[in-house]
């Protein structure tokens, strides 16, 4: 595609130049006398006789010269000039013989050249700059198709295969059937089976949905047409629908092929919301999409894939049988998946002999494929920065923290008193975690500030991946969140803003326990909140009466208070260790989980 693109675009400037050259050449052949400004000088009497013989067609009279054009017997026109000897009879001479004359030659420029300069050149320049501008806006990899002028990304070869997508085995299995269908549509047609026309990839951002769609096209070795829903948003009325029509026309011509609509939620939102004021343009686009999907023959070999991270907002009509009726979840990778993704991306960088990807995978629970790819790249950048020629374990470990918490702010000037507060705060978390059963072991504690604004943090890493949390574990976790603040209170007798993030997380977990996980005594197994977008932060909406809402609030407060008191109790009982560990951390700035456990168990 890239190559095609260049092949198509360069010649356009080339054609303009060629046309210009041809026109100039033509001009020189047809009207040679217009080239240059040479004038044959003749004496005044010759001029007079030429006028009388009617060979002079036009004349320019200046102060003491006459420049004129004359045609000879063979019809050739030439420029002449003569010095005026007597002025008195000149005008009557010209008048009598019907010569047009004036201050300027009426047609000094050839008609062709003047048309060229006044029309074609400006037009050419306008088109040229217009193209440059639109290319700037549209990005390099775009091609315009059809009347709508809309951008459809077309690739003959995506160059991606399932090997590029690590983990996500369930999604790959589901897509393999589509690949097979594209390879051999006849096999399916013969038996009378029609494959679903469309499949919808749903999952959080960065889990490889776009990558998977490309891999399907790459595996099936078919062209890949893609548009992104967000591009429809700024289009003129009617353009969205035209773009959809174009896309399907193109795809129909190139079948078998893949049509991929990324971020389909931007056009596929539920329709008919009078509250929204009715977005006619989006509705038109969506209707056109539905029409096109119904209109084409599923056995032709066009498979439509779409991706979204807010499936709950899609119009039900899109999910009906015969449209995107197959739903393929692309979830965040599990530990094995994370390790596999790290390894896929590590193939692109030089590695030192002994790199333990498993420990990196363990430390990155909840990270998406895109984040893991970023971690590997950050590690490579760090290796370069450190002047090494290969990526080591240390680079990867540091870049995990960079991606989670931002870069180190080595030269941030923090007062000794504040560093003390941060050290006690972090040891508070770690100590509360360590003294409770079934909480994840402490992996690392640091008080080096990060660009994210964190002044320090405690990293806990589970031995194995966890999918469930018991009520006790959830409560212990809340206690761990409150541990930082609890240490500040105990040691300094005052509190700081440093616990803001802990407070937020503790509250979210406590609320969840009561409203969604059925872990409270008063509400039993009642769902009081529902998650509205599971893949984007998991916002919730309350589904209960105001009285219940007030009771929930009271329960949340009580739960957190209980956990907070538990944390204070743990730290009070271990105050010597708190002092010892905080002093050690202050000195070292960063300590490992082993160091922490060694001092704790001394
Ligand atoms: P999505 O479309 O789901 O938001 P993308 O497909 O755009 O995510 O993924 C962004 C990048 O993250 C990919 O280009 C790839 O480098 C990396 N990535 C994500 N998931 C995976 C995966 N499962 N295996 C390998 N790389 C992945
Ligand atoms: Mg994407
Ligand atoms: Zn904290």
Coordinates of C-alpha atoms and ligand atoms in Angstrom, one line a residue:
X1 CA 0.0 0.0 0.0
X2 CA 2.7 2.4 0.9
X3 CA 4.5 1.7 -2.3
X4 CA 1.4 2.0 -4.4
X5 CA 0.7 5.3 -2.7
X6 CA 4.0 6.7 -3.8
X7 CA 3.7 5.4 -7.3
X8 CA 0.4 7.2 -7.6
X9 CA 1.3 10.4 -6.0
X10 CA 4.6 11.5 -7.5
X11 CA 3.5 11.4 -11.1
X12 CA 0.8 14.0 -10.4
X13 CA 3.3 16.8 -10.0
X14 CA 5.3 15.2 -12.9
X15 CA 2.2 15.4 -15.2
X16 CA 1.7 19.1 -14.4
X17 CA 5.3 19.8 -15.3
X18 CA 5.1 17.7 -18.5
X19 CA 1.9 19.4 -19.6
X20 CA 3.5 22.8 -19.0
X21 CA 6.6 21.8 -21.1
X22 CA 4.4 20.5 -24.0
X23 CA 2.4 23.7 -24.0
X24 CA 5.4 25.9 -24.1
X25 CA 6.9 23.8 -26.9
X26 CA 3.6 24.1 -28.9
X27 CA 3.6 27.7 -28.2
X28 CA 7.1 28.1 -29.7
X29 CA 6.2 26.2 -32.8
X30 CA 2.8 27.8 -33.5
X31 CA 3.7 31.3 -32.5
X32 CA 7.4 31.6 -32.8
X33 CA 7.4 35.4 -33.0
X34 CA 6.1 35.7 -29.5
X35 CA 9.2 34.2 -28.1
X36 CA 11.6 36.8 -26.9
X37 CA 11.4 40.5 -27.5
X38 CA 13.6 40.9 -30.5
X39 CA 12.5 43.5 -33.0
X40 CA 13.9 43.9 -36.5
X41 CA 14.9 47.5 -36.9
X42 CA 13.7 49.0 -40.2
X43 CA 14.0 52.6 -41.5
X44 CA 11.0 54.9 -41.5
X45 CA 10.4 54.7 -45.3
X46 CA 10.3 50.9 -45.3
X47 CA 7.8 51.2 -42.5
X48 CA 5.7 53.5 -44.6
X49 CA 5.7 51.2 -47.6
X50 CA 4.9 48.2 -45.4
X51 CA 1.9 50.1 -44.0
X52 CA 0.8 51.0 -47.5
X53 CA 1.1 47.4 -48.7
X54 CA -1.2 46.4 -45.8
X55 CA 1.3 44.0 -44.3
X56 CA 1.3 45.8 -40.9
X57 CA -1.4 44.5 -38.6
X58 CA -0.8 46.2 -35.3
X59 CA 1.4 49.0 -34.0
X60 CA 2.5 50.6 -30.8
X61 CA 3.4 54.2 -30.9
X62 CA 5.9 55.4 -28.4
X63 CA 7.7 58.8 -28.0
X64 CA 10.0 58.4 -30.9
X65 CA 9.7 54.8 -32.0
X66 CA 7.0 52.6 -33.5
X67 CA 7.0 48.9 -32.7
X68 CA 4.8 46.9 -35.0
X69 CA 3.9 43.5 -36.3
X70 CA 3.9 42.7 -39.9
X71 CA 2.9 39.7 -42.0
X72 CA 5.0 38.8 -45.0
X73 CA 3.8 37.2 -48.3
X74 CA 4.0 33.7 -46.8
X75 CA 1.9 34.7 -43.8
X76 CA 4.8 34.7 -41.3
X77 CA 4.4 37.3 -38.6
X78 CA 7.4 39.3 -37.3
X79 CA 8.2 42.1 -34.9
X80 CA 9.6 45.3 -36.2
X81 CA 10.6 48.6 -34.9
X82 CA 11.4 51.9 -36.5
X83 CA 12.4 55.5 -35.4
X84 CA 9.8 58.1 -36.1
X85 CA 11.1 60.8 -38.4
X86 CA 8.0 63.0 -38.9
X87 CA 5.2 62.7 -36.4
X88 CA 2.6 64.7 -38.4
X89 CA 1.5 62.2 -40.9
X90 CA 1.9 59.0 -38.8
X91 CA -1.5 58.7 -37.4
X92 CA -3.3 59.5 -40.7
X93 CA -1.0 57.0 -42.4
X94 CA -2.0 54.3 -40.0
X95 CA -5.6 55.3 -40.0
X96 CA -5.9 55.2 -43.8
X97 CA -4.4 51.8 -44.0
X98 CA -6.5 50.3 -41.2
X99 CA -3.7 49.4 -38.8
X100 CA -4.7 49.0 -35.2
X101 CA -2.4 51.1 -33.0
X102 CA -2.1 52.4 -29.5
X103 CA 0.2 52.7 -26.5
X104 CA 0.5 48.9 -26.1
X105 CA 0.4 46.0 -28.4
X106 CA -3.0 44.6 -27.7
X107 CA -1.9 41.0 -27.9
X108 CA 1.7 41.0 -27.0
X109 CA 1.4 37.6 -25.4
X110 CA 0.4 34.6 -27.4
X111 CA -3.2 33.5 -26.7
X112 CA -2.0 30.1 -25.7
X113 CA 0.6 31.4 -23.2
X114 CA -1.8 33.8 -21.7
X115 CA -4.5 31.1 -21.2
X116 CA -1.7 29.0 -19.7
X117 CA -0.5 31.6 -17.3
X118 CA -3.8 33.1 -16.2
X119 CA -5.9 29.9 -16.0
X120 CA -4.1 26.6 -16.0
X121 CA -1.1 27.5 -13.9
X122 CA -3.1 29.0 -11.0
X123 CA -5.5 26.1 -11.2
X124 CA -2.7 23.6 -11.2
X125 CA -1.2 25.3 -8.2
X126 CA -4.4 25.3 -6.4
X127 CA -4.9 21.6 -7.0
X128 CA -1.3 20.9 -6.0
X129 CA -1.5 22.8 -2.7
X130 CA -4.9 21.4 -2.0
X131 CA -3.4 17.9 -2.3
X132 CA -0.5 18.7 -0.1
X133 CA -2.8 20.0 2.5
X134 CA -5.2 17.1 2.4
X135 CA -2.3 14.7 2.5
X136 CA -1.0 16.5 5.6
X137 CA -4.3 16.2 7.3
X138 CA -5.1 12.7 6.2
X139 CA -1.8 11.1 7.2
X140 CA 0.4 9.2 4.9
X141 CA -1.2 5.9 4.7
X142 CA -4.5 6.9 3.3
X143 CA -6.1 6.6 -0.1
X144 CA -9.2 8.4 -1.3
X145 CA -11.8 6.3 -2.9
X146 CA -15.0 7.2 -4.7
X147 CA -17.2 10.3 -4.6
X148 CA -17.4 10.7 -0.9
X149 CA -13.6 11.4 -0.7
X150 CA -13.7 9.6 2.5
X151 CA -10.6 7.8 3.8
X152 CA -10.5 4.1 3.7
X153 CA -7.4 2.3 4.7
X154 CA -6.6 -0.5 2.3
X155 CA -3.8 -2.9 2.6
X156 CA -3.2 -5.8 0.3
X157 CA -1.0 -7.5 2.8
X158 CA -1.2 -6.7 6.5
X159 CA 1.9 -8.6 7.2
X160 CA 0.5 -9.8 10.5
X161 CA -0.2 -13.3 11.5
X162 CA -1.6 -15.1 14.6
X163 CA 2.0 -15.6 15.7
X164 CA 2.2 -11.8 16.3
X165 CA -0.7 -12.1 18.7
X166 CA 0.4 -13.7 21.9
X167 CA -2.1 -15.2 24.4
X168 CA -5.7 -14.6 23.4
X169 CA -6.1 -18.2 22.4
X170 CA -9.8 -18.3 22.7
X171 CA -10.1 -15.3 20.4
X172 CA -7.7 -16.8 17.9
X173 CA -9.7 -20.1 17.9
X174 CA -12.9 -18.2 17.2
X175 CA -11.2 -16.3 14.3
X176 CA -9.6 -19.3 12.8
X177 CA -12.9 -20.4 11.3
X178 CA -13.2 -17.1 9.6
X179 CA -9.7 -17.6 8.1
X180 CA -10.6 -21.0 6.9
X181 CA -13.8 -19.6 5.3
X182 CA -11.8 -16.9 3.5
X183 CA -9.4 -19.5 2.2
X184 CA -12.1 -21.7 0.9
X185 CA -15.5 -20.2 0.7
X186 CA -16.7 -23.0 -1.6
X187 CA -16.3 -25.6 1.0
X188 CA -18.9 -23.8 3.1
X189 CA -21.2 -22.9 0.2
X190 CA -21.3 -26.5 -1.0
X191 CA -22.7 -27.8 2.3
X192 CA -25.0 -24.9 2.5
X193 CA -23.5 -23.3 5.6
X194 CA -23.2 -19.6 5.7
X195 CA -20.7 -18.1 8.1
X196 CA -21.7 -15.2 10.2
X197 CA -21.3 -12.0 8.2
X198 CA -19.7 -10.1 11.1
X199 CA -17.8 -10.7 14.3
X200 CA -17.4 -8.2 17.0
X201 CA -14.2 -8.0 19.0
X202 CA -14.8 -6.7 22.5
X203 CA -12.4 -5.9 25.2
X204 CA -10.4 -3.3 27.1
X205 CA -8.2 -0.9 25.2
X206 CA -4.8 -2.2 24.2
X207 CA -5.6 -5.9 24.3
X208 CA -4.8 -6.5 20.6
X209 CA -8.2 -6.2 18.9
X210 CA -6.9 -4.2 16.0
X211 CA -3.9 -6.5 15.8
X212 CA -6.2 -9.6 15.7
X213 CA -8.3 -8.2 12.9
X214 CA -5.1 -7.5 10.9
X215 CA -3.8 -11.0 11.7
X216 CA -7.0 -12.6 10.3
X217 CA -6.4 -10.8 7.0
X218 CA -2.8 -11.8 7.1
X219 CA -3.5 -15.4 7.8
X220 CA -6.1 -15.6 5.1
X221 CA -3.9 -13.6 2.7
X222 CA -6.8 -11.4 1.7
X223 CA -7.0 -7.6 1.4
X224 CA -7.8 -5.6 4.5
X225 CA -10.1 -2.6 4.4
X226 CA -10.5 -0.6 7.5
X227 CA -12.1 2.6 8.7
X228 CA -12.3 4.0 12.2
X229 CA -15.6 5.0 13.7
X230 CA -14.1 8.1 15.2
X231 CA -13.4 9.5 11.7
X232 CA -17.1 9.7 11.0
X233 CA -17.7 12.2 13.8
X234 CA -16.4 15.3 12.1
X235 CA -17.8 14.6 8.7
X236 CA -20.3 16.7 6.7
X237 CA -23.9 15.6 6.6
X238 CA -24.4 12.6 4.4
X239 CA -20.7 11.9 4.1
X240 CA -20.7 9.1 6.7
X241 CA -23.3 7.1 4.8
X242 CA -21.5 7.7 1.5
X243 CA -18.3 6.5 3.1
X244 CA -19.9 3.3 4.2
X245 CA -21.4 2.8 0.7
X246 CA -17.9 3.3 -0.8
X247 CA -16.3 0.9 1.7
X248 CA -18.7 -1.9 0.8
X249 CA -18.5 -1.3 -2.9
X250 CA -14.7 -1.5 -2.7
X251 CA -14.9 -4.6 -0.6
X252 CA -17.3 -6.3 -3.0
X253 CA -14.9 -5.7 -5.9
X254 CA -12.0 -7.2 -4.0
X255 CA -13.7 -10.2 -2.3
X256 CA -12.6 -12.3 -0.6
X257 CA -11.5 -9.7 1.9
X258 CA -11.8 -8.3 5.4
X259 CA -13.7 -5.2 6.2
X260 CA -12.7 -3.8 9.6
X261 CA -14.6 -1.1 11.4
X262 CA -12.5 0.0 14.4
X263 CA -14.2 1.8 17.3
X264 CA -17.6 1.0 16.0
X265 CA -19.3 2.4 19.1
X266 CA -18.8 5.9 17.8
X267 CA -21.3 5.2 15.0
X268 CA -23.1 2.2 16.4
X269 CA -24.5 3.9 19.6
X270 CA -28.1 3.2 20.5
X271 CA -30.4 5.3 18.3
X272 CA -33.4 7.3 19.0
X273 CA -32.3 9.1 22.1
X274 CA -34.5 12.2 22.1
X275 CA -32.5 13.3 25.0
X276 CA -29.4 13.6 22.9
X277 CA -31.2 15.8 20.5
X278 CA -31.0 13.1 17.8
X279 CA -27.7 13.0 15.9
X280 CA -29.1 12.6 12.4
X281 CA -25.7 12.2 10.8
X282 CA -24.7 9.3 13.0
X283 CA -28.1 7.6 12.6
X284 CA -27.8 7.9 8.8
X285 CA -24.3 6.3 8.9
X286 CA -25.5 3.5 11.2
X287 CA -28.6 2.9 9.0
X288 CA -26.4 2.8 5.9
X289 CA -24.1 0.3 7.6
X290 CA -27.1 -1.9 8.6
X291 CA -28.4 -1.7 5.0
X292 CA -25.1 -2.7 3.5
X293 CA -24.7 -5.6 5.9
X294 CA -28.1 -6.9 5.0
X295 CA -27.6 -6.2 1.3
X296 CA -24.6 -8.3 0.4
X297 CA -24.3 -11.9 -0.1
X298 CA -22.5 -13.5 2.8
X299 CA -21.0 -16.2 0.7
X300 CA -19.1 -13.8 -1.5
X301 CA -16.3 -13.9 0.9
X302 CA -16.5 -10.5 2.6
X303 CA -16.1 -10.8 6.3
X304 CA -16.9 -7.8 8.5
X305 CA -15.0 -7.4 11.7
X306 CA -15.5 -4.6 14.2
X307 CA -13.9 -3.7 17.5
X308 CA -15.2 -1.8 20.5
X309 CA -14.4 -1.3 24.1
X310 CA -18.0 -0.3 25.0
X311 CA -20.1 -3.1 23.8
X312 CA -23.0 -2.2 26.1
X313 CA -23.6 1.1 24.3
X314 CA -24.1 -0.5 20.9
X315 CA -27.4 -0.4 19.1
X316 CA -29.2 -3.7 19.4
X317 CA -29.9 -3.8 15.7
X318 CA -26.1 -4.2 15.1
X319 CA -26.1 -7.4 17.2
X320 CA -29.0 -9.0 15.5
X321 CA -28.4 -12.3 13.7
X322 CA -27.0 -11.7 10.2
X323 CA -25.0 -8.8 11.5
X324 CA -22.4 -8.7 14.2
X325 CA -23.9 -11.8 15.8
X326 CA -20.6 -13.3 16.8
X327 CA -19.0 -11.7 19.8
X328 CA -15.4 -12.5 20.5
X329 CA -14.1 -11.3 23.9
X330 CA -10.5 -10.1 23.9
X331 CA -9.7 -9.9 27.6
X332 CA -6.7 -8.6 29.5
X333 CA -4.0 -11.3 29.4
X334 CA -3.4 -13.7 32.2
X335 CA 0.0 -14.5 33.6
X336 CA 0.9 -16.9 30.9
X337 CA -0.5 -14.5 28.3
X338 CA 1.6 -11.7 29.7
X339 CA 4.7 -13.8 29.6
X340 CA 4.0 -14.8 26.0
X341 CA 3.3 -11.1 24.9
X342 CA 6.6 -10.0 26.6
X343 CA 8.4 -12.7 24.7
X344 CA 6.9 -11.8 21.3
X345 CA 7.9 -8.2 21.8
X346 CA 11.3 -9.1 23.2
X347 CA 12.1 -10.8 19.9
X348 CA 12.5 -7.3 18.5
X349 CA 15.2 -6.3 21.0
X350 CA 18.6 -7.7 21.9
X351 CA 18.5 -9.6 25.2
X352 CA 21.1 -10.4 27.8
X353 CA 21.4 -14.1 28.4
X354 CA 19.3 -14.6 31.5
X355 CA 16.0 -12.7 31.4
X356 CA 13.2 -14.1 33.6
X357 CA 10.0 -13.0 31.8
X358 CA 7.9 -14.9 34.3
X359 CA 8.8 -12.6 37.2
X360 CA 8.0 -9.6 35.0
X361 CA 4.7 -11.2 34.0
X362 CA 3.9 -11.7 37.7
X363 CA 4.6 -8.1 38.5
X364 CA 2.3 -6.8 35.8
X365 CA -1.1 -8.1 36.7
X366 CA -3.8 -6.1 34.9
X367 CA -1.4 -4.8 32.3
X368 CA -2.7 -4.9 28.7
X369 CA -0.8 -6.1 25.7
X370 CA -0.1 -2.6 24.6
X371 CA 1.4 -1.7 28.0
X372 CA 3.6 -4.8 27.9
X373 CA 4.8 -3.9 24.5
X374 CA 5.6 -0.5 25.9
X375 CA 7.4 -2.0 28.9
X376 CA 9.8 -3.9 26.6
X377 CA 10.4 -0.8 24.5
X378 CA 11.1 1.3 27.6
X379 CA 13.5 -1.4 28.8
X380 CA 15.4 -1.2 25.5
X381 CA 15.5 2.6 25.7
X382 CA 16.9 2.4 29.2
X383 CA 19.6 -0.1 28.1
X384 CA 20.7 2.4 25.5
X385 CA 20.6 5.3 28.0
X386 CA 22.8 3.2 30.3
X387 CA 25.2 2.6 27.4
X388 CA 24.6 -1.2 27.3
X389 CA 24.1 -3.2 24.2
X390 CA 21.5 -5.6 25.4
X391 CA 18.4 -5.5 27.5
X392 CA 18.7 -7.0 31.0
X393 CA 16.4 -8.1 33.8
X394 CA 17.0 -4.8 35.6
X395 CA 15.9 -2.7 32.6
X396 CA 12.7 -4.7 32.4
X397 CA 12.0 -4.3 36.1
X398 CA 12.7 -0.6 36.1
X399 CA 10.5 -0.1 33.0
X400 CA 7.6 -1.9 34.7
X401 CA 7.7 0.8 37.3
X402 CA 8.1 3.5 34.6
X403 CA 4.9 2.3 32.9
X404 CA 3.1 1.9 36.2
X405 CA 4.3 5.0 38.0
X406 CA 6.2 7.2 35.6
X407 CA 9.9 8.0 35.5
X408 CA 12.0 8.6 38.6
X409 CA 12.4 12.2 39.6
X410 CA 16.0 11.9 40.8
X411 CA 16.5 15.6 41.3
X412 CA 13.2 16.4 43.0
X413 CA 14.1 18.3 46.1
X414 CA 12.1 16.9 49.0
X415 CA 12.8 18.0 52.5
X416 CA 14.1 15.5 55.0
X417 CA 11.0 15.7 57.1
X418 CA 8.8 14.9 54.1
X419 CA 11.0 12.0 53.2
X420 CA 10.5 10.6 56.7
X421 CA 6.8 10.9 56.4
X422 CA 6.8 9.0 53.1
X423 CA 9.1 6.3 54.5
X424 CA 6.8 5.7 57.5
X425 CA 3.8 5.8 55.2
X426 CA 5.2 3.1 52.9
X427 CA 6.5 0.9 55.7
X428 CA 3.0 1.2 57.2
X429 CA 1.5 -0.3 54.1
X430 CA 4.1 -3.0 53.9
X431 CA 3.9 -3.9 57.6
X432 CA 0.1 -4.2 57.7
X433 CA 0.2 -6.3 54.6
X434 CA 2.9 -8.6 56.0
X435 CA 1.2 -9.1 59.3
X436 CA -2.1 -10.2 57.8
X437 CA -2.7 -13.6 56.4
X438 CA -3.3 -14.2 52.7
X439 CA -2.1 -10.8 51.4
X440 CA 0.3 -10.6 48.5
X441 CA 4.0 -10.6 49.6
X442 CA 5.8 -7.3 49.5
X443 CA 8.0 -7.1 46.4
X444 CA 9.6 -3.7 46.6
X445 CA 9.3 -0.5 48.6
X446 CA 10.7 2.8 47.4
X447 CA 10.6 6.4 48.3
X448 CA 12.1 7.7 45.1
X449 CA 9.5 10.1 43.7
X450 CA 8.0 9.5 40.3
X451 CA 6.7 11.7 37.6
X452 CA 3.2 10.5 38.2
X453 CA 3.3 12.4 41.4
X454 CA 3.8 9.4 43.7
X455 CA 6.3 10.2 46.4
X456 CA 6.9 6.5 47.0
X457 CA 5.1 3.2 46.8
X458 CA 5.0 -0.3 47.9
X459 CA 4.7 -3.0 45.3
X460 CA 3.0 -6.3 46.2
X461 CA 3.2 -9.2 43.9
X462 CA 1.1 -12.4 44.2
X463 CA 2.9 -15.7 43.8
X464 CA 0.2 -17.0 41.5
X465 CA -2.5 -15.3 39.6
X466 CA -5.6 -14.7 41.6
X467 CA -9.1 -14.6 40.1
X468 CA -11.2 -14.6 43.3
X469 CA -11.0 -12.6 46.5
X470 CA -12.6 -13.8 49.7
X471 CA -14.4 -11.4 52.0
X472 CA -11.5 -11.6 54.5
X473 CA -9.0 -10.9 51.8
X474 CA -10.9 -7.9 50.6
X475 CA -11.2 -6.6 54.1
X476 CA -7.4 -7.1 54.7
X477 CA -6.7 -5.3 51.5
X478 CA -8.7 -2.3 52.7
X479 CA -6.7 -2.5 55.9
X480 CA -3.4 -2.5 53.9
X481 CA -4.6 0.6 52.0
X482 CA -5.2 2.4 55.3
X483 CA -1.8 1.3 56.6
X484 CA 0.1 4.3 55.2
X485 CA -2.1 6.9 56.8
X486 CA -2.2 4.8 60.1
X487 CA 1.6 5.0 60.3
X488 CA 1.6 8.7 59.8
X489 CA -1.0 9.2 62.6
X490 CA 0.9 7.0 65.0
X491 CA 4.3 8.5 64.5
X492 CA 3.6 12.1 63.7
X493 CA 0.2 12.6 65.3
X494 CA -1.0 14.4 62.2
X495 CA -2.1 13.4 58.7
X496 CA -1.2 14.5 55.2
X497 CA -2.7 14.6 51.7
X498 CA -0.3 11.7 50.7
X499 CA -3.0 9.1 51.3
X500 CA -5.4 10.4 48.6
X501 CA -4.9 7.5 46.3
X502 CA -5.1 5.0 49.1
X503 CA -8.4 6.5 50.2
X504 CA -9.8 6.3 46.7
X505 CA -8.9 2.6 46.3
X506 CA -10.1 1.6 49.7
X507 CA -13.4 3.3 49.1
X508 CA -13.9 1.7 45.8
X509 CA -13.2 -1.8 47.1
X510 CA -15.4 -1.2 50.2
X511 CA -18.3 0.0 48.1
X512 CA -17.9 -2.9 45.8
X513 CA -18.0 -5.4 48.7
X514 CA -21.3 -3.9 49.8
X515 CA -23.1 -3.1 46.6
X516 CA -21.9 -5.7 44.1
X517 CA -20.2 -8.6 45.9
X518 CA -22.8 -9.3 48.5
X519 CA -20.3 -9.0 51.3
X520 CA -22.3 -7.0 53.8
X521 CA -24.6 -8.2 56.6
X522 CA -27.4 -5.8 55.9
X523 CA -27.9 -6.2 52.2
X524 CA -27.1 -9.9 51.7
X525 CA -26.9 -10.7 48.0
X526 CA -28.6 -7.7 46.6
X527 CA -27.1 -5.9 43.6
X528 CA -27.3 -2.3 44.4
X529 CA -25.0 -1.0 41.7
X530 CA -24.4 -2.1 38.1
X531 CA -21.3 -1.7 36.1
X532 CA -21.9 0.5 33.1
X533 CA -18.7 0.1 31.1
X534 CA -16.8 -2.9 32.2
X535 CA -13.9 -2.3 29.9
X536 CA -13.3 1.3 30.5
X537 CA -12.7 1.9 34.2
X538 CA -15.8 0.1 35.3
X539 CA -18.0 3.0 36.2
X540 CA -21.0 2.1 38.2
X541 CA -24.5 3.4 38.5
X542 CA -26.6 3.1 41.7
X543 CA -29.8 1.2 41.4
X544 CA -31.5 1.7 44.7
X545 CA -33.7 4.1 46.6
X546 CA -32.2 7.2 48.2
X547 CA -32.8 5.7 51.7
X548 CA -30.8 2.6 50.7
X549 CA -28.1 4.8 49.2
X550 CA -27.7 6.6 52.5
X551 CA -27.5 3.2 54.3
X552 CA -24.8 2.1 51.8
X553 CA -22.8 5.2 52.6
X554 CA -23.0 4.5 56.3
X555 CA -21.9 0.9 55.8
X556 CA -19.0 1.9 53.6
X557 CA -17.8 4.3 56.3
X558 CA -18.1 1.7 59.0
X559 CA -16.2 -0.9 57.0
X560 CA -13.3 1.4 56.2
X561 CA -13.2 2.6 59.8
X562 CA -13.0 -1.0 61.0
X563 CA -10.1 -1.7 58.6
X564 CA -8.4 1.5 59.6
X565 CA -8.6 0.6 63.3
X566 CA -7.2 -2.9 62.5
X567 CA -4.2 -1.3 60.7
X568 CA -3.5 1.0 63.6
X569 CA -3.7 -2.0 66.0
X570 CA -1.2 -3.9 63.9
X571 CA 1.3 -1.0 63.7
X572 CA 1.0 -0.3 67.4
X573 CA 1.9 -3.8 68.2
X574 CA 4.9 -3.6 65.9
X575 CA 6.1 -0.1 66.5
X576 CA 9.8 -1.1 66.9
X577 CA 9.8 -2.8 63.6
X578 CA 8.1 0.2 62.1
X579 CA 10.9 2.5 63.3
X580 CA 13.6 0.1 62.3
X581 CA 12.3 -0.5 58.8
X582 CA 11.5 3.2 58.1
X583 CA 15.0 4.2 59.1
X584 CA 16.4 1.5 56.8
X585 CA 14.2 2.6 53.9
X586 CA 15.2 6.3 54.5
X587 CA 18.8 5.3 54.2
X588 CA 18.5 3.0 51.1
X589 CA 15.6 4.7 49.3
X590 CA 14.6 1.4 47.7
X591 CA 14.5 -1.9 49.4
X592 CA 13.5 -5.3 48.1
X593 CA 10.9 -7.7 49.5
X594 CA 13.6 -10.0 50.8
X595 CA 15.4 -7.2 52.7
X596 CA 12.1 -6.2 54.2
X597 CA 11.3 -9.7 55.3
X598 CA 14.8 -10.3 56.7
X599 CA 14.6 -7.3 59.0
X600 CA 11.0 -8.1 59.9
X601 CA 11.9 -11.6 61.0
X602 CA 15.1 -10.7 62.8
Ligands
LIG1 P1 -6.7 -2.5 20.8 O1 -7.1 -2.4 19.4 O2 -7.4 -3.7 21.5 O3 -6.9 -1.3 21.6 P2 -4.2 -2.9 19.6 O4 -4.4 -4.0 18.7 O5 -4.2 -1.6 18.9 O6 -5.2 -2.9 20.8 O7 -2.8 -3.1 20.4 C1 -1.8 -2.2 20.5 C2 -0.5 -2.8 20.5 O8 -0.3 -3.6 21.6 C3 -0.3 -3.8 19.3 O9 0.2 -3.1 18.2 C4 0.8 -4.7 19.9 O10 2.1 -4.2 19.7 C5 0.5 -4.7 21.4 N1 -0.3 -5.9 21.7 C6 -1.6 -5.8 22.3 N2 -2.0 -7.1 22.5 C7 -1.1 -7.9 22.1 C8 -1.0 -9.4 22.1 N3 -1.9 -10.2 22.5 N4 0.2 -9.9 21.6 C9 1.2 -9.1 21.1 N5 1.1 -7.8 21.1 C10 0.0 -7.2 21.6
LIG2 MG1 -7.7 -0.6 18.4
LIG3 ZN1 -0.1 5.0 50.5

